[in-house]
XYZ file of C-alpha atoms in Angstrom:
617
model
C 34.235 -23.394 8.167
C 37.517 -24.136 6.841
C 39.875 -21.165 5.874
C 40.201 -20.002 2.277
C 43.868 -20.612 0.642
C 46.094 -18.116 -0.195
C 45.195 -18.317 -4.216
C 41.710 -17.849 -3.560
C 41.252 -13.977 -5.061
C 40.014 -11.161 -2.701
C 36.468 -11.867 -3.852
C 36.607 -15.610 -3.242
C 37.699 -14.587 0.901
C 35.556 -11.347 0.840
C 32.754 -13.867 0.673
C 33.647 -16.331 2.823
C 34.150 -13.645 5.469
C 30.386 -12.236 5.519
C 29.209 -15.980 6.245
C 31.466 -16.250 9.409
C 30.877 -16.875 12.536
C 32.550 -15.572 15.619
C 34.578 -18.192 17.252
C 34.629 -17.521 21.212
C 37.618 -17.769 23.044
C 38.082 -20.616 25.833
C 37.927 -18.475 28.767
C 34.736 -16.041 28.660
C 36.261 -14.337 31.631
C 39.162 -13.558 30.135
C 38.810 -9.382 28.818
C 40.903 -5.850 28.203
C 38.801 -3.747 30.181
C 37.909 -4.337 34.373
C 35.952 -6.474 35.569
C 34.545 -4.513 38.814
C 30.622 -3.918 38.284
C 28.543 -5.734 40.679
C 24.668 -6.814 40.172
C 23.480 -3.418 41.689
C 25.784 -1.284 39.430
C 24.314 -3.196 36.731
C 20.799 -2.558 37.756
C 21.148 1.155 38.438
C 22.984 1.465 34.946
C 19.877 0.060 33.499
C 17.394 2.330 35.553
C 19.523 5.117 34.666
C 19.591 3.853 30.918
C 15.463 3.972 30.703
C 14.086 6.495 33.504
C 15.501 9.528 32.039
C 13.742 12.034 29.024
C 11.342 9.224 28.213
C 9.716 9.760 31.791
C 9.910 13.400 31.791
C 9.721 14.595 28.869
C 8.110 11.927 26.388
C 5.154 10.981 28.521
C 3.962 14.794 28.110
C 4.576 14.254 23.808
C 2.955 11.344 23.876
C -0.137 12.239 25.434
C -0.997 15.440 23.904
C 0.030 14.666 20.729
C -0.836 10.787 19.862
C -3.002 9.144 22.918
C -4.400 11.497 25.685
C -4.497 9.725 29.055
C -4.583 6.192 27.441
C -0.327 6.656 27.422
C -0.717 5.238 30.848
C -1.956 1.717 28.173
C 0.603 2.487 25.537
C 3.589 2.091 28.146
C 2.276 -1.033 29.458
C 2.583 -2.514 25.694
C 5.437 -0.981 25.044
C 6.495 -2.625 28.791
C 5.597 -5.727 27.683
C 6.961 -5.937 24.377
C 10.697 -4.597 26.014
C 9.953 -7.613 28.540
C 10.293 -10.107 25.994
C 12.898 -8.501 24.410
C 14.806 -8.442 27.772
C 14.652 -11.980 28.164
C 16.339 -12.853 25.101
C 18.929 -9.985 26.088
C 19.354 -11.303 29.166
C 19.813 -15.118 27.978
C 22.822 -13.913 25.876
C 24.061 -11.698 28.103
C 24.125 -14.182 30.924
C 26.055 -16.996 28.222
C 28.213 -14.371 26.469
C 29.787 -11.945 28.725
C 31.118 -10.284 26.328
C 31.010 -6.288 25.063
C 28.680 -5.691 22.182
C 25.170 -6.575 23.131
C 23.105 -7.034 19.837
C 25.800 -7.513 17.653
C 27.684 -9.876 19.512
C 24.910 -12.157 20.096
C 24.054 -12.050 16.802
C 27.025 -12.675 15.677
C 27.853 -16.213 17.465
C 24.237 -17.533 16.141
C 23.654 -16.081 12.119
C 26.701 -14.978 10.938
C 29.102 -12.231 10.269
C 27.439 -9.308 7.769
C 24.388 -9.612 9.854
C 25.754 -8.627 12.864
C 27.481 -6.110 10.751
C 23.980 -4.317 9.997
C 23.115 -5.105 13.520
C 26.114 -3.151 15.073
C 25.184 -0.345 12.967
C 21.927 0.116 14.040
C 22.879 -0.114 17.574
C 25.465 2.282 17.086
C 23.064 4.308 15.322
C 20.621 3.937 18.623
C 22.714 5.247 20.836
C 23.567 8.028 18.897
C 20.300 9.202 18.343
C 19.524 8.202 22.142
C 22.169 10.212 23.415
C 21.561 13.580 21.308
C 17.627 12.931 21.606
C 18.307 13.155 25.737
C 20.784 16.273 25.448
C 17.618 18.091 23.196
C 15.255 16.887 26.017
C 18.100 18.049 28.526
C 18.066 21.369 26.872
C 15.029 21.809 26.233
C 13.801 20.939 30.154
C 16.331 24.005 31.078
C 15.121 26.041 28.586
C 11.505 25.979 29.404
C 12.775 26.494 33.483
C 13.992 29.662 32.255
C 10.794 30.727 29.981
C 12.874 29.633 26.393
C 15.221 32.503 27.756
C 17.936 30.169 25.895
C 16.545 29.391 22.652
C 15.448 33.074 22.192
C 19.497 34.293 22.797
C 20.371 32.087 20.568
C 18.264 32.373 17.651
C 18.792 36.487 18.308
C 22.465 36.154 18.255
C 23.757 33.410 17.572
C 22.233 32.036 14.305
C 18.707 30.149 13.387
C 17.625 28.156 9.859
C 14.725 26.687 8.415
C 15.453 23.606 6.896
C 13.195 20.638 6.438
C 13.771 18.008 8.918
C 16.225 20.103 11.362
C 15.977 21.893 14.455
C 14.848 26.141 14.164
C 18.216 26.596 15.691
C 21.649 25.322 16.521
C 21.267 23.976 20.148
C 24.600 24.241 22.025
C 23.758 23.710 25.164
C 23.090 20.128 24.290
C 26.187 19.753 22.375
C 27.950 20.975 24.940
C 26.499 18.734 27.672
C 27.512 15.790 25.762
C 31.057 16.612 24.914
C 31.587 17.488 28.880
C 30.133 14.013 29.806
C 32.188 11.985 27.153
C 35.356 13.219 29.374
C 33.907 12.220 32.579
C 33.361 8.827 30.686
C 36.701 8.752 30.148
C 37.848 8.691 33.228
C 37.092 4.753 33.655
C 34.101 2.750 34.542
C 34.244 3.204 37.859
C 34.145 6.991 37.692
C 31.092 6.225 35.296
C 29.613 3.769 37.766
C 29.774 6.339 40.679
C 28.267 9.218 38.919
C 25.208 7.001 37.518
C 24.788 6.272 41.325
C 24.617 9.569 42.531
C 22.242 10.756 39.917
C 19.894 7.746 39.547
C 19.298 8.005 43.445
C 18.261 11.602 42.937
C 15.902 10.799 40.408
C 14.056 8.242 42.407
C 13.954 10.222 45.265
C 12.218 12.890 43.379
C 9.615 10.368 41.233
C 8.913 8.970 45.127
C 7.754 12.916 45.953
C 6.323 13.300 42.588
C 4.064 10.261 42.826
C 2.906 10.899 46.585
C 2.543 14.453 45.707
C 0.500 14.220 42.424
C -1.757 11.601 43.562
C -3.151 14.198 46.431
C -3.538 16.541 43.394
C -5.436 14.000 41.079
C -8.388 15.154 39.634
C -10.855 12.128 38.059
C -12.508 14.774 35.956
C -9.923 15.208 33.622
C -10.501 11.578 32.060
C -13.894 12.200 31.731
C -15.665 12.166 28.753
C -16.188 16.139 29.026
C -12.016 16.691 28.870
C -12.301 14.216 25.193
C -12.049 10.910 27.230
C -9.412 8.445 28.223
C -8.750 7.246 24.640
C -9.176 10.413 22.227
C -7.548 9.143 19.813
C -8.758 5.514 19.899
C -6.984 2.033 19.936
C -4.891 3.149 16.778
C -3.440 6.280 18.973
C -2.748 3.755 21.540
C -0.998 1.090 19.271
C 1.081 4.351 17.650
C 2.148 5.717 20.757
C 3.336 2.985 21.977
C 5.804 2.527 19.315
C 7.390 6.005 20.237
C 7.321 4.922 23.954
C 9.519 1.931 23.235
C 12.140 4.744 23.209
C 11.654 4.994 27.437
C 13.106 1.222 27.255
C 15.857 0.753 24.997
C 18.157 1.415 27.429
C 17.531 -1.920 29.453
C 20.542 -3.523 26.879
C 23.344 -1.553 28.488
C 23.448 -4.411 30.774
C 24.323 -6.379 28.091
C 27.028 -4.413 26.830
C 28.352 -3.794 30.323
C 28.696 -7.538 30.632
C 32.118 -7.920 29.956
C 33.092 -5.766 32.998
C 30.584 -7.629 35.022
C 32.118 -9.581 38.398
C 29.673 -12.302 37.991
C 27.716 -11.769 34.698
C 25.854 -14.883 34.634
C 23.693 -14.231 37.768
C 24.216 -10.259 37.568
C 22.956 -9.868 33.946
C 19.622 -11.620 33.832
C 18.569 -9.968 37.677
C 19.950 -6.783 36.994
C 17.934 -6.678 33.679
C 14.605 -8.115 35.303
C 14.498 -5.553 38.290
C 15.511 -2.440 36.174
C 12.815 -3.229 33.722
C 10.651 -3.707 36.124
C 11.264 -0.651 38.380
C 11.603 1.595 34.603
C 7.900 -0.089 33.294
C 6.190 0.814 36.852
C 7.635 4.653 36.837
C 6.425 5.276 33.547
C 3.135 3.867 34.343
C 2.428 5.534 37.646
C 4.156 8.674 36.753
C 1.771 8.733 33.416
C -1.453 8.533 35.122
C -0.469 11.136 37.764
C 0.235 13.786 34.908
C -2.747 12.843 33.248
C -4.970 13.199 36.400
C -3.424 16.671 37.471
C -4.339 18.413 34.319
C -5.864 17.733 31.175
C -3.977 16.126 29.057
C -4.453 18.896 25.600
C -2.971 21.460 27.847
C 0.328 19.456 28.839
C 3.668 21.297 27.381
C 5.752 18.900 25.491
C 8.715 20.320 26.799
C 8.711 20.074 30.470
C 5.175 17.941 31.066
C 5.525 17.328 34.922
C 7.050 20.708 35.981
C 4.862 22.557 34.381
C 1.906 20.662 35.555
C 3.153 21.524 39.344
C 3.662 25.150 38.243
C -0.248 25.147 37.004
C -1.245 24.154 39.839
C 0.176 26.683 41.915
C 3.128 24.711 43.433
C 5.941 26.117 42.002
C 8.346 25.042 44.604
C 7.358 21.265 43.440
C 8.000 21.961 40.228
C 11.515 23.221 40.816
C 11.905 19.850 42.774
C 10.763 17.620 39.478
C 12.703 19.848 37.506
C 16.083 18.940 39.468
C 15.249 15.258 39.245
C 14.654 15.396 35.786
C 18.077 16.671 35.006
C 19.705 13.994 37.041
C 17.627 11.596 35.564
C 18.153 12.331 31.725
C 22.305 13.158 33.111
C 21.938 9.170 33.908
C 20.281 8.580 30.441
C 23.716 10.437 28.442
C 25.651 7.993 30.773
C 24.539 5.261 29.713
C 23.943 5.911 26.102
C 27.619 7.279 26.449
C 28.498 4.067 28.203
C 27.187 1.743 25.549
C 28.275 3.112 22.661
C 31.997 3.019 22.550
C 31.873 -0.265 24.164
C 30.013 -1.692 20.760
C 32.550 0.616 18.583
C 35.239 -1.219 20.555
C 33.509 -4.830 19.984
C 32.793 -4.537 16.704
C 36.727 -2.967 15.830
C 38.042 -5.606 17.679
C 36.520 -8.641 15.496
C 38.263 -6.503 12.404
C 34.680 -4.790 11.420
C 35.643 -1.566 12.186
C 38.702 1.059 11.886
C 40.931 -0.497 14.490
C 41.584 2.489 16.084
C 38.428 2.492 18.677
C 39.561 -1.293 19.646
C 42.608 0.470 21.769
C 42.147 0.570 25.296
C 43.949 2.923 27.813
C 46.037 1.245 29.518
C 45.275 3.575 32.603
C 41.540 4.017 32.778
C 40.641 0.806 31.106
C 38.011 1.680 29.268
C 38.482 2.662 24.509
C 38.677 6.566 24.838
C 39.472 7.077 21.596
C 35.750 5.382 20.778
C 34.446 7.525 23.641
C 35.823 10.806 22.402
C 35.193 10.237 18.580
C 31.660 8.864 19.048
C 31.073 11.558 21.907
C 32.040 15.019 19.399
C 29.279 12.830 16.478
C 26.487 12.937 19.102
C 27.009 16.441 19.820
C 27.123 17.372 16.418
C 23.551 15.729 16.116
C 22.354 16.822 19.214
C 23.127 20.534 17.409
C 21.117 20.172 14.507
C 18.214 17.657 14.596
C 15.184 18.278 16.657
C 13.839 16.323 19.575
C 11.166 14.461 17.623
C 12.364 13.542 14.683
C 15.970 11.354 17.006
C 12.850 9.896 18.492
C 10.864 8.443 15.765
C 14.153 7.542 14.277
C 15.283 5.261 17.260
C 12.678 3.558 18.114
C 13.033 1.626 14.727
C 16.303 0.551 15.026
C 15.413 -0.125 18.623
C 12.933 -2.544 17.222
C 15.053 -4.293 14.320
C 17.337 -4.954 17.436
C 14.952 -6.725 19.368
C 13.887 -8.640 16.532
C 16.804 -10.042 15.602
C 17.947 -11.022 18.976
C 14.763 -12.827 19.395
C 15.373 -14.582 16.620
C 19.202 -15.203 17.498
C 17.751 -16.838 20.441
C 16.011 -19.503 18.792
C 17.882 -20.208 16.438
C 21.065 -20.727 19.215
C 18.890 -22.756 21.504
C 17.684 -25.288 18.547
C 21.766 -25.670 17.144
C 24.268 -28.652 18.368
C 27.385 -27.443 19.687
C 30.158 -27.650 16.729
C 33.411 -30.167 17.581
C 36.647 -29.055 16.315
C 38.898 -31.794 14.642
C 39.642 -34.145 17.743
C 36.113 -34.542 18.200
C 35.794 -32.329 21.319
C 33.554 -29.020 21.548
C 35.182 -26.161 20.076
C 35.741 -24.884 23.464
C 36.556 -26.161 26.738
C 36.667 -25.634 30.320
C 39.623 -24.712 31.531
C 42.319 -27.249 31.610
C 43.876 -26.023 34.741
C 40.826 -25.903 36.690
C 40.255 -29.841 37.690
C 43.906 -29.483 39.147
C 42.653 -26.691 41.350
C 41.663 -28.582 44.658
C 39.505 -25.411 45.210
C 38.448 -23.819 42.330
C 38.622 -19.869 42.384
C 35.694 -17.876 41.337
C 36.747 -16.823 38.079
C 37.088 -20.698 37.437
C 33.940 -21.596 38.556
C 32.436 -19.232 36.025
C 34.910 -20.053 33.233
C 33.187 -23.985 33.464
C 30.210 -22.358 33.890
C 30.197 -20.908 30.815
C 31.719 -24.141 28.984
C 28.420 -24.386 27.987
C 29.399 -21.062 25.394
C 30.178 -23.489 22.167
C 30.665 -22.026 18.542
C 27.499 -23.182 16.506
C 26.436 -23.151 13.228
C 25.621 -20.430 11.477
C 22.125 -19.322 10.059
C 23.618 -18.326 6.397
C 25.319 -22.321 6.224
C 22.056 -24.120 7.876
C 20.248 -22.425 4.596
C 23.050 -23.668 2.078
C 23.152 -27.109 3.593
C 26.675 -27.429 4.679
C 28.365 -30.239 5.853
C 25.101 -32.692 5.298
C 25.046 -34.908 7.504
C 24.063 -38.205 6.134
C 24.850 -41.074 9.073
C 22.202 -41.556 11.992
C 23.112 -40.640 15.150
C 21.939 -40.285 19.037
C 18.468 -37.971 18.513
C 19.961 -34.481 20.193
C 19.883 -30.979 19.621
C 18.440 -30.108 16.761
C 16.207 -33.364 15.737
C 12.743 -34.201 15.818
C 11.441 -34.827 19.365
C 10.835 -39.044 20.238
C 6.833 -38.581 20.362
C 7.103 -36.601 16.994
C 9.355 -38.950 15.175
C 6.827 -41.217 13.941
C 4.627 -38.723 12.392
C 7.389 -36.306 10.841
C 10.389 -37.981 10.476
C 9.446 -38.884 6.517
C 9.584 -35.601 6.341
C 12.318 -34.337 8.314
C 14.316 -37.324 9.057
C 16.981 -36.751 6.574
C 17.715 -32.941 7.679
C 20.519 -31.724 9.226
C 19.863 -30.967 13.200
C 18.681 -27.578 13.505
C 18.098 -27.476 9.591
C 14.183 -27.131 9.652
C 14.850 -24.729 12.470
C 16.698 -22.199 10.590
C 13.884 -22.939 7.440
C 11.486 -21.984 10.173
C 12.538 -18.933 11.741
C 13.329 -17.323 8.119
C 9.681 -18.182 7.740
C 8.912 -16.943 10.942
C 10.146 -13.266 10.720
C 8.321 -13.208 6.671
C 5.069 -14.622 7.829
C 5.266 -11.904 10.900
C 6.047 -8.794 8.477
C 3.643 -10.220 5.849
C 0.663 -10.155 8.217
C 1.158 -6.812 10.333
C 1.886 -5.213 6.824
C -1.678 -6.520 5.681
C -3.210 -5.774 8.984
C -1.865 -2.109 9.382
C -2.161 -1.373 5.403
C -4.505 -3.937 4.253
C -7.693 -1.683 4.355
C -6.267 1.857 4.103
C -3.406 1.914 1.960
C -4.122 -1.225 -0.035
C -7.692 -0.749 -0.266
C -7.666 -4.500 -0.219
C -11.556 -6.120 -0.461
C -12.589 -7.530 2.664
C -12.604 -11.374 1.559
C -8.912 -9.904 0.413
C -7.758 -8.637 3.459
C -8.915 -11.501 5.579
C -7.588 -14.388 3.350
C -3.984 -12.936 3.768
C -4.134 -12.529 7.366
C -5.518 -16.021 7.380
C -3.162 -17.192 5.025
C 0.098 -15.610 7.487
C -1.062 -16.086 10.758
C -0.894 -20.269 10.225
C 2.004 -19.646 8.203
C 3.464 -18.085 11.510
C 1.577 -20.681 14.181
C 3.209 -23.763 11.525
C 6.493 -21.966 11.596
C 6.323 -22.041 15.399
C 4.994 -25.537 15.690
C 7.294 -27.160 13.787
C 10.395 -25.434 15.826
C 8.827 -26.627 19.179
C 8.995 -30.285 18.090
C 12.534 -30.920 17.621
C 15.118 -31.039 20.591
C 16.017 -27.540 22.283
C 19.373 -27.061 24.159
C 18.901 -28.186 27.909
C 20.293 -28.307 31.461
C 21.879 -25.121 30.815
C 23.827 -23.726 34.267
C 22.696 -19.645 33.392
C 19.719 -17.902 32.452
C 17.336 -19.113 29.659
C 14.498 -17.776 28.222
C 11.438 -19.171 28.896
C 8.884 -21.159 26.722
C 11.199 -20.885 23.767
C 10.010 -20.619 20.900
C 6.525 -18.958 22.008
C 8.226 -15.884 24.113
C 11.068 -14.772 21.193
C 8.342 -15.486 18.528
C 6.003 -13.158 19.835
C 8.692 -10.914 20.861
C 9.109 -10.838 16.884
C 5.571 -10.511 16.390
C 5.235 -7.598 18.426
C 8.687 -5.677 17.658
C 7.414 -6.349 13.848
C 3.660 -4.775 14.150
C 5.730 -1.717 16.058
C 7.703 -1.176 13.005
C 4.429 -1.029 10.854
C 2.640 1.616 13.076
C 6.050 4.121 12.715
C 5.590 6.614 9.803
C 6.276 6.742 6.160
C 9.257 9.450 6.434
C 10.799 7.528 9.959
C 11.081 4.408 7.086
C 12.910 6.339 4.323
C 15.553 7.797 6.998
C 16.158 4.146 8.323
C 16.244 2.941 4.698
C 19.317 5.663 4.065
C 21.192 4.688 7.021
C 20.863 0.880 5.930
C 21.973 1.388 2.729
C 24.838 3.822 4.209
C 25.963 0.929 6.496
C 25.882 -2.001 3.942
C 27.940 0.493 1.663
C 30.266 0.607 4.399
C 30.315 -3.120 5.661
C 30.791 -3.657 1.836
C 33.902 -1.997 1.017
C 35.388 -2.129 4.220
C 35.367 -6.146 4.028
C 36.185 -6.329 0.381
C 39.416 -3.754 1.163
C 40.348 -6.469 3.896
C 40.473 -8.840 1.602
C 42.042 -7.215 -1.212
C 45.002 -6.116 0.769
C 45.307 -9.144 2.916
C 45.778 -11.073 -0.393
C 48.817 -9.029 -1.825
C-alpha cells in the first residue's frame, strides 16, 4: 500500500493506517528479548498454561452445577474444538516467530484495526485468566483451612454486596499475583525454571491422584439412582463445555513465547501438539475419577478433588492433591503472567499501544514495565470479581480468538506472496547466507522462514485493490486446472485470492447465522418449525458453498514448517465450533464482552486518530 503524502489531513492517514498490514522484517530471527527456550520449555509452559484451576477446581463447577458426570464428554469437545484451534496456532507460530500470538497473526493476514480488537481481547484473556486462577488459588487455600480466610476478612477487614462482584475483597489473591509479577521479572529463564519445578509437581501428584482414585471408584454413582450420567441432558453437555474451554486457552502461550524460541519452527507446532494432548487426557481421566468417587451433587466447587479424598476418609491424600493443586494453578499465573506483557510489548511496539511497555530491560531481557503495570491490573481484578463470573467472561474472548485465527489461516494460505518494486518478494533470505560455505543455525532458519512474505490484506481483497487485469501463470490464489473449465466464467477475471476473502467473510456469517437459529431458533425466536428448518437449511449450504468454493482455487504449497491440515475443512470447522460455543454462553457474559469491545474500539479509535493528528503537524 503506498504511503499517504504529507498534505493528506490526519483523517485521510488515520484511515489508511487501520487497513495496514504488518510488514515483517527480513530476518524472523532477528528479536530484543533471548532466544534460549528449547522444545521442552515450550511444552511444559503450555502444560503449565492449561493443567492448573481448570483441572482442580473447574471440573468440580462444572459438574455439579451444569453436567453431572457427563463433564468427562464436555472436555473431550471442548478438547477437540482447542485441537483445531491449536493447529492454526501452531501453523503461525511455526511461520511467524514472533511475540504476540493472536494479534500478530492476525495482523500479517487481515489488517491492522482487526488485530487491534484482537490484541485486546487477548489482553483481556489473560487478565481475566490470571485473576480467575489467583480466586481459584485462594479459594483452594481457603477451603484447606475451613474458609478460616474469607471469614477474617469479611469480620475485619471489609465485605460488600454489589451485583456482579465478589462478597469480599480477596487479598490473598491479589497478593499472589503481585509477588509472581516480580519473579517474572527476573527474566525468562528465571520464569522457565520455576514453571519446571512446579509443573513436575503437579504431574507427579495427578499420577497419585489417578492411580489412587481409580481403586476408590465407585460405578454406582453414575447410575441412574445418583440422577444419571447426563442430568442435565445434551444441552448441559454442549453448555459446559463452553466454560471448559477455559482449561485450554492456555495452549497459545507457545505462540507468544515464540520469539524467544531456539528453534521455533519445529519447537512450536510439537510443543503445542504434546501439551494439548497431555492437558485434554488429564482433564478427562481426572474428571471421571472425581465423578466415580462421589456423587457428583455433593462435589464442593471450591476444592472438588481434595475434598472428595477427605470424604472418603483419606485425608492424608487430600493434603497431597491439595499441594499439587497449588503448584499447578502457581504454573497457570506463570504463564498467564508470561503471555501477557509479551502481547502488551508486541502490540506497543507496532505503535498500537503507549510505547512505554515496548521497553525492554536491558538486563533481564524481558518488558518489565508491561509485566509490572499489567501485573498490579490483575490483582486489582483478582480483588474484586468473583471466580465465576472471570470464567464465563474468558471463555468468550477465548473463542473470538480462535475464530479469527482460523480464519487468518485461510485466508494466508489462499494469498500470493506480495513483490516489492524490483519484482522480488517483499522479503528475502538472507543475503549473506549463500556466502556462508556452512550455514549457521540461525541462517538455516532465517531461509527457512523466507517463506514469511507480506500478503495482502483482507480489508483491500474486499475493496478490489490493485485489479489485476493481465493473465498470468495459474498460482496461488486462482481457480484449480480441473476447475477452470467449469468456473472460470465466473471467477476468471478475479483477483487471486479475491473469491477467497468473499468466501471466508461468508464463511464466519453463514456460521453465526446458523448456530444463532439453531441455539435460539425454537426458544427464543419461537420460530415455526418449517421456519426454523428453512434457515438452517438455507446457512448450512451457504457455509458447505463457502467452503467449496475456497478448496478449488490454488492453496500455498511446499511449505518447509508446519501447516495445518486439510485446509479449509479443519479452520472452517474450527470456526464452526468456536462460533456455536459463543451461542451456548449466557445473555449477561454477552453484554460484558459487548462493553469491553466497545471500550477497546474507543481506544484503538482515538489512539490512531491522535497518531495521526500529531504526526501531521
Amino acid at each position: 500500500m503506498a504511503a499517504c503524502p504529507k498534505t493528506c489531513t490526519p483523517v485521510v492517514r488515520f484511515c489508511e493506517k487501520l487497513k495496514r498490514l504488518k510488514t515483517l522484517d527480513d530476518d524472523m530471527m532477528a528479536t530484543s528479548l533471548k532466544r534460549c527456550l528449547s522444545t521442552v520449555d515450550l511444552t511444559l509452559l503450555g502444560v503449565g498454561g492449561m493443567v492448573g484451576s481448570g483441572l482442580y477446581v473447574l471440573t468440580g463447577t462444572v459438574a455439579k452445577d451444569l453436567v453431572g458426570p457427563a463433564v468427562v464428554l464436555s472436555f473431550l469437545f471442548a478438547g477437540f474444538a482447542s485441537l483445531l484451534a491449536a493447529f492454526c496456532y501452531a501453523e503461525f507460530g511455526a511461520r511467524i516467530p514472533k511475540t504476540g500470538s493472536a494479534y500478530m497473526f492476525t495482523y500479517v493476514s487481515v489488517g491492522e484495526i482487526w488485530a487491534f480488537l484482537i490484541g485486546w481481547n487477548v489482553i483481556l484473556e489473560n487478565m481475566i485468566g490470571g485473576a480467575a486462577t489467583a480466586r481459584a488459588w485462594s479459594g483452594y487455600l481457603d477451603s484447606i483451612f475451613d474458609h478460616a480466610i474469607q471469614n477474617f476478612t469479611e469480620t475485619h477487614v471489609m465485605q460488600w454486596k454489589v451485583p456482579f462482584l465478589a462478597h469480599y475483597p480477596d487479598l490473598l489473591a491479589a497478593g499472589i499475583l503481585v509477588l509472581a509479577s516480580v519473579f517474572i521479572s527476573f527474566g525468562v529463564q528465571v520464569s522457565s525454571y520455576l514453571n519446571h519445578i512446579f509443573t513436575t509437581i503437579s504431574m507427579c501428584v495427578i499420577i497419585f491422584l489417578l492411580i489412587f482414585g481409580f481403586m476408590l471408584a465407585d460405578p454406582s454413582n453414575w447410575s441412574l439412582k445418583e440422577g444419571g450420567f447426563a442430568p442435565f441432558g445434551i444441552s448441559g453437555i454442549l453448555a459446559g463445555s463452553a466454560t471448559c474451554f477455559y482449561a485450554f486457552v492456555g495452549f497459545d502461550v507457545i505462540a507468544s513465547s515464540s520469539e524467544e524460541a531456539k528453534n521455533p519452527q519445529k519447537a512450536v507446532p510439537i510443543a503445542t501438539a504434546v501439551s494439548l494432548g497431555l492437558a485434554a487426557a488429564a482433564y478427562i481421566l481426572v474428571s471421571t475419577v472425581l465423578t466415580l468417587m462421589v456423587p457428583w451433587y455433593s462435589l464442593d466447587p471450591n476444592s472438588a478433588l481434595s475434598d472428595a479424598f477427605f470424604r472418603r476418609g483419606y485425608s492424608w491424600a487430600g493434603i497431597i492433591v491439595a499441594i499439587g493443586s497449588i503448584c499447578a494453578m502457581n504454573t497457570v499465573l506463570l504463564c498467564n503472567l508470561f503471555s501477557l506483557p509479551r502481547i502488551v510489548y508486541a502490540m506497543s511496539e507496532d505503535g498500537l499501544f503507549f510505547s512505554i511497555f515496548a521497553r525492554v530491560n536491558p538486563v533481564t531481557k524481558v518488558p518489565v514495565n508491561a509485566i509490572l503495570v499489567f501485573g498490579i491490573l490483575m490483582a486489582i481484578m483478582a480483588l474484586i470479581f468473583d471466580l465465576e463470573a472471570l470464567i464465563q467472561f474468558l471463555s468468550i474472548g477465548t473463542l473470538l480468538a480462535y475464530t479469527l485465527v482460523a480464519a487468518s489461516v485461510i485466508v494466508l494460505r489462499f494469498q500470493p506472496e506480495k513483490s516489492n518494486s524490483k519484482g522480488t518478494p517483499s522479503l528475502s533470505p538472507n543475503p549473506n547466507a549463500e556466502a556462508s560455505p556452512v550455514p549457521s543455525e540461525s541462517q538455516t532458519i532465517t531461509e527457512d522462514s523466507a517463506d514469511l512474505k507480506q500478503y495482502e490484506s483482507f480489508s483491500d481483497k474486499l475493496q478490489l485493490v490493485d485489479r489485476q487485469t493481465t493473465q498470468e501463470h495459474r498460482g496461488v490464489g486462482q481457480l484449480k486446472a480441473f476447475w477452470e473449465p467449469y468456473l472460470d466464467r465466473l471467477f476468471g477475471d478475479c483477483v487471486p485470492g479475491e473469491v477467497v476473502a468473499y468466501c471466508v467473510m461468508t464463511l464466519i456469517v453463514s456460521a453465526v447465522s446458523f448456530c444463532a437459529v439453531l441455539e435460539f431458533g425454537t426458544k427464543n425466536l419461537q420460530l415455526p418449525l418449517w421456519s426454523f428448518t428453512l434457515l438452517l437449511v438455507i446457512f448450512s449450504l451457504a457455509f458447505v458453498l463457502s467452503l467449496a468454493l475456497i478448496w478449488v482455487h490454488e492453496p500455498q504449497a511446499n511449505s518447509k514448517t508446519f501447516q495445518v491440515p486439510l485446509v479449509p475443512f479443519t479452520p472452517g470447522l474450527s470456526i464452526l465450533i468456536n462460533v456455536f460455543l459463543m451461542m451456548k454462553l449466557s445473555l449477561l457474559t454477552w453484554i460484558r464482552f459487548t462493553v469491553w469491545i466497545g471500550v477497546g474500539k474507543s481506544t484503538a479509535l482515538c489512539y490512531l486518530y491522535a497518531q495521526a493528528f500529531f504526526r501531521s503537524n
